[in-house]
């Protein structure tokens, strides 16, 4: 007799009149809002404009959804194109099936388009959004709970997930791998936030850290799953993918740190130019909460090495030569 377990919902759909509210889709939507909200806060802290993250997400999210679905359908084609299956089900995204690898890859293409239209460097935008993406994944994994899918091996631990009898599943208690991955993603978000504050990560390294950390967790969680999957040399395809992407992410961090050390001083040129640098002032205020304040103060110190530490002297010099300082500031912002 099971003394404790995590119950599964009896249904993944709640009908609001003629409108079906699907738990899987609801979790994905919540995740998108969390990523955009938190990414916006970090973007402002870096000196960008409020709303820019959402504007670029308009491009990134649809591309990501298409990419995630394509990866799932291609790697699990037998679920839709084998004998007895209906290929139309490949379009039923609400039934589950989004591959994070395809979502990130094609979502990056959409983000690149949005950043290019705004004249913003994609790596800086990705760094701001990185922990938010991890939190979005933490929310999205609960959609698997609603669909009673992607669980692990049978177990009788107190936190086991109870699965009911249904198509392609056998009733019993299993490891809640959706919960393991959700908690892991929260940990990844906290790691990126800490590392970004501690080491002032820039030029895409915060995003690469998120990718590497997520892959490390996905590798061992994938080993616990019992759902059908393709294998290469006896190892699940997603384990291979996680390992390869992990190596690439770590290599990017190492090479990028040598080629482009430090962090971008200006992430959104229009925010600095508009209204006398309103975006930069916003970055100074929010920076205290996200580590950006130290970066801004360092930038100011580096820009004035000849003031010999005398603040009053620097202010008097600025008052006596406004045109000279204005020229220097314009050169810095350019």
XYZ file of C-alpha atoms in Angstrom:
334
model
C 0.000 0.000 0.000
C 1.348 3.401 -1.021
C 1.603 5.718 1.957
C 2.325 8.832 -0.061
C 2.540 9.876 -3.696
C 1.937 12.816 -6.013
C -1.504 12.440 -7.601
C -2.020 13.081 -11.279
C -4.969 15.199 -12.440
C -7.934 13.219 -13.660
C -8.026 15.365 -16.786
C -5.742 17.826 -18.507
C -8.617 19.915 -19.868
C -11.097 22.217 -18.152
C -14.034 23.276 -20.320
C -15.014 26.920 -19.903
C -18.240 26.764 -21.871
C -17.249 26.137 -25.496
C -13.590 26.983 -24.767
C -11.314 24.142 -23.581
C -8.567 25.293 -21.194
C -5.728 22.821 -21.564
C -3.264 22.454 -18.723
C -0.299 21.865 -21.040
C -0.912 25.055 -23.016
C -1.602 27.012 -19.825
C 1.804 26.024 -18.390
C 3.566 27.044 -21.598
C 1.821 30.424 -21.603
C 2.733 31.048 -17.959
C 6.338 30.178 -18.760
C 6.466 32.671 -21.628
C 5.110 35.466 -19.429
C 7.621 34.662 -16.670
C 10.529 34.695 -19.129
C 9.501 38.005 -20.681
C 8.747 39.650 -17.316
C 12.021 38.651 -15.687
C 14.011 39.219 -18.852
C 12.609 42.744 -19.063
C 13.790 43.507 -15.524
C 17.285 42.283 -16.318
C 17.362 44.139 -19.635
C 16.497 47.427 -17.951
C 19.193 46.741 -15.348
C 21.690 46.381 -18.181
C 20.713 49.800 -19.567
C 18.029 48.808 -22.077
C 14.527 50.099 -22.611
C 11.428 48.662 -20.994
C 9.414 46.673 -23.515
C 12.311 45.755 -25.786
C 12.401 42.164 -24.508
C 8.701 41.737 -25.265
C 9.107 43.236 -28.740
C 11.818 40.736 -29.616
C 9.917 37.892 -27.937
C 7.154 38.478 -30.493
C 9.620 37.031 -32.985
C 11.359 34.506 -30.749
C 8.318 32.762 -29.215
C 6.524 31.700 -32.429
C 9.803 30.529 -33.942
C 10.554 28.640 -30.743
C 7.184 26.895 -30.682
C 7.573 25.808 -34.306
C 11.142 24.655 -33.681
C 10.184 22.738 -30.560
C 7.365 20.953 -32.345
C 9.486 20.159 -35.394
C 12.192 18.593 -33.241
C 9.640 16.433 -31.445
C 7.881 15.311 -34.630
C 11.147 14.547 -36.435
C 12.713 12.603 -33.565
C 9.447 10.785 -32.739
C 8.106 10.459 -36.270
C 6.784 6.942 -35.578
C 4.087 8.461 -33.364
C 2.569 10.247 -36.352
C 3.673 8.591 -39.607
C 3.799 4.861 -38.880
C 1.033 2.401 -39.733
C -2.168 3.023 -37.825
C -1.200 6.567 -36.788
C -2.837 9.776 -37.965
C -0.323 12.295 -39.328
C -2.742 15.133 -38.499
C -1.895 14.567 -34.826
C 1.525 16.092 -35.540
C -0.202 19.493 -35.476
C -1.944 18.905 -32.140
C 0.635 20.691 -30.015
C -1.750 20.862 -27.041
C -1.407 17.108 -26.585
C 2.239 17.597 -25.634
C 5.479 17.301 -27.529
C 7.893 20.255 -27.587
C 11.601 19.557 -27.883
C 13.614 22.178 -26.010
C 16.545 21.728 -28.388
C 14.487 22.747 -31.399
C 12.714 25.475 -29.442
C 15.982 27.171 -28.445
C 17.595 26.725 -31.866
C 14.745 28.126 -33.964
C 13.768 30.598 -31.228
C 17.277 32.031 -31.514
C 16.648 32.627 -35.214
C 13.495 34.585 -34.394
C 15.346 36.515 -31.686
C 18.132 37.331 -34.140
C 15.591 38.792 -36.556
C 14.008 40.878 -33.798
C 17.379 42.081 -32.479
C 18.588 42.968 -35.956
C 15.491 45.084 -36.561
C 16.184 46.976 -33.334
C 19.956 47.262 -33.765
C 20.581 45.225 -30.605
C 23.326 42.600 -30.138
C 21.726 39.170 -29.829
C 24.239 37.893 -27.198
C 23.370 40.749 -24.809
C 19.637 40.087 -25.194
C 20.182 36.355 -24.674
C 22.190 37.024 -21.503
C 19.353 39.098 -20.075
C 16.776 36.443 -20.906
C 18.781 33.347 -19.884
C 17.506 32.808 -16.294
C 13.985 33.684 -17.413
C 14.109 30.915 -20.014
C 15.120 28.447 -17.315
C 12.181 29.566 -15.181
C 9.895 29.244 -18.206
C 11.025 25.635 -18.607
C 10.348 25.036 -14.925
C 6.757 26.191 -15.491
C 6.332 24.372 -18.788
C 7.340 20.986 -17.362
C 4.186 20.963 -15.273
C 2.292 20.589 -18.523
C 3.653 17.033 -18.615
C 2.024 16.451 -15.243
C -1.368 17.440 -16.679
C -0.845 15.064 -19.607
C 0.552 12.229 -17.425
C 3.626 11.867 -19.633
C 7.425 11.794 -19.499
C 7.611 10.106 -16.108
C 10.485 7.928 -14.937
C 10.992 4.370 -13.761
C 8.628 2.665 -11.283
C 9.320 3.574 -7.674
C 7.718 3.599 -4.221
C 9.453 6.703 -2.840
C 7.127 9.091 -0.949
C 7.256 11.615 -3.774
C 6.398 9.072 -6.477
C 3.994 10.151 -9.202
C 0.799 8.124 -9.502
C -0.155 7.432 -13.109
C -3.593 6.160 -14.084
C -4.334 3.625 -16.773
C -4.522 5.137 -20.235
C -3.303 4.994 -23.839
C 0.369 3.941 -23.945
C 0.708 3.952 -20.153
C 0.316 1.482 -17.312
C -1.112 2.461 -13.926
C 1.413 2.655 -11.108
C 3.773 4.979 -9.255
C 6.821 6.344 -11.059
C 9.652 8.811 -10.619
C 8.249 12.323 -11.326
C 10.935 13.317 -13.824
C 8.884 16.354 -14.794
C 9.282 17.571 -11.197
C 13.001 16.781 -11.133
C 13.555 18.809 -14.276
C 11.366 21.660 -13.043
C 13.390 21.948 -9.827
C 16.649 21.608 -11.763
C 15.639 24.511 -14.031
C 14.947 26.703 -11.003
C 18.430 25.859 -9.759
C 19.884 26.731 -13.177
C 18.163 30.134 -13.077
C 19.607 30.864 -9.633
C 23.072 29.755 -10.787
C 23.005 32.082 -13.787
C 21.804 35.013 -11.686
C 24.570 34.435 -9.133
C 27.315 33.943 -11.725
C 26.181 36.996 -13.683
C 26.459 39.160 -10.576
C 29.729 37.623 -9.426
C 31.601 37.532 -12.736
C 29.735 40.159 -14.814
C 29.098 37.745 -17.670
C 28.673 39.293 -21.080
C 28.697 38.619 -24.820
C 26.432 35.574 -24.510
C 28.265 33.813 -21.685
C 25.323 33.968 -19.248
C 23.166 32.283 -21.876
C 25.870 29.687 -22.553
C 26.076 28.963 -18.813
C 22.315 28.374 -18.753
C 22.621 25.979 -21.698
C 25.512 24.045 -20.143
C 23.867 23.782 -16.724
C 20.543 22.677 -18.193
C 22.221 20.012 -20.333
C 24.068 18.638 -17.310
C 20.770 18.059 -15.528
C 18.868 16.880 -18.587
C 21.444 14.157 -19.145
C 20.846 12.314 -15.860
C 17.105 12.988 -15.826
C 16.796 11.557 -19.329
C 18.294 8.271 -18.107
C 15.387 7.861 -15.684
C 12.625 8.225 -18.250
C 10.787 5.184 -19.597
C 8.934 6.749 -22.527
C 9.755 5.460 -25.983
C 12.824 7.080 -27.531
C 15.395 6.511 -30.256
C 18.758 5.143 -29.154
C 22.238 5.532 -30.601
C 24.765 2.953 -29.386
C 22.348 2.050 -26.620
C 22.018 5.636 -25.371
C 18.882 7.758 -25.706
C 19.040 10.407 -28.437
C 18.370 13.253 -26.018
C 21.309 12.169 -23.854
C 23.594 12.450 -26.878
C 22.108 15.839 -27.722
C 22.551 17.098 -24.169
C 26.182 15.944 -24.106
C 27.086 17.555 -27.427
C 25.354 20.833 -26.636
C 27.010 20.883 -23.183
C 30.473 20.635 -24.734
C 29.663 23.373 -27.261
C 28.333 25.694 -24.545
C 31.398 25.238 -22.331
C 33.699 25.786 -25.310
C 31.856 29.010 -26.126
C 32.270 30.285 -22.561
C 36.019 29.619 -22.598
C 36.697 31.019 -26.073
C 34.399 34.021 -25.665
C 36.028 34.982 -22.356
C 39.406 35.145 -24.104
C 38.283 36.836 -27.309
C 35.770 39.303 -25.819
C 36.336 39.649 -22.070
C 34.114 41.791 -19.868
C 30.528 42.848 -20.434
C 28.882 45.152 -22.963
C 28.695 48.722 -21.667
C 25.877 49.627 -24.058
C 23.239 47.029 -24.945
C 20.675 49.279 -26.632
C 22.123 52.367 -28.352
C 18.703 53.988 -28.836
C 18.090 53.869 -25.082
C 21.279 55.869 -24.455
C 20.585 58.439 -27.157
C 16.910 59.001 -26.347
C 16.054 61.792 -23.907
C 19.609 62.411 -22.832
C 20.434 58.788 -21.990
C 17.248 57.817 -20.150
C 17.916 54.118 -20.775
C 21.351 54.347 -19.192
C 19.918 56.083 -16.138
C 17.350 53.295 -15.829
C 20.210 50.815 -15.891
C 21.918 52.631 -13.012
C 18.798 52.457 -10.852
C 17.932 48.841 -11.531
C 21.563 47.786 -11.522
C 21.702 47.745 -7.742
C 19.293 44.790 -7.786
C 21.101 42.816 -10.496
C 24.753 43.608 -10.244
C 24.660 46.113 -13.086
C 25.343 49.019 -10.778
C 28.909 47.840 -10.179
C 29.472 47.595 -13.919
C 28.224 51.123 -14.467
C 30.438 52.517 -11.704
C 33.447 50.686 -13.143
C 32.698 52.124 -16.575
C 32.617 55.632 -15.138
C 35.914 55.069 -13.312
C 37.598 53.737 -16.462
C 36.349 56.668 -18.498
C 38.034 59.196 -16.155
C 41.493 57.885 -15.212
C 43.038 61.332 -14.819
C 40.800 62.631 -12.020
C 43.200 61.186 -9.363
C 40.203 60.133 -7.221
C 39.167 63.695 -6.278
C 35.395 63.819 -6.897
C 35.102 67.507 -6.211
C 37.938 68.251 -8.600
C 36.250 66.141 -11.301
C 32.955 67.984 -10.883
C 34.665 71.397 -11.043
C 36.522 70.325 -14.180
C 33.243 69.228 -15.755
C 31.666 72.593 -14.937
C 34.609 74.522 -16.398
C 34.738 72.566 -19.644
C 31.221 71.360 -20.569
C 31.974 71.171 -24.256
C 35.005 68.962 -23.731
C 33.116 66.583 -21.436
C 30.172 66.478 -23.809
C 32.463 65.451 -26.602
C 34.071 62.734 -24.472
C 30.665 61.387 -23.405
C 29.471 61.309 -27.009
C 32.572 59.376 -28.002
C 32.013 56.912 -25.149
C 28.359 56.310 -26.085
C 29.224 55.945 -29.744
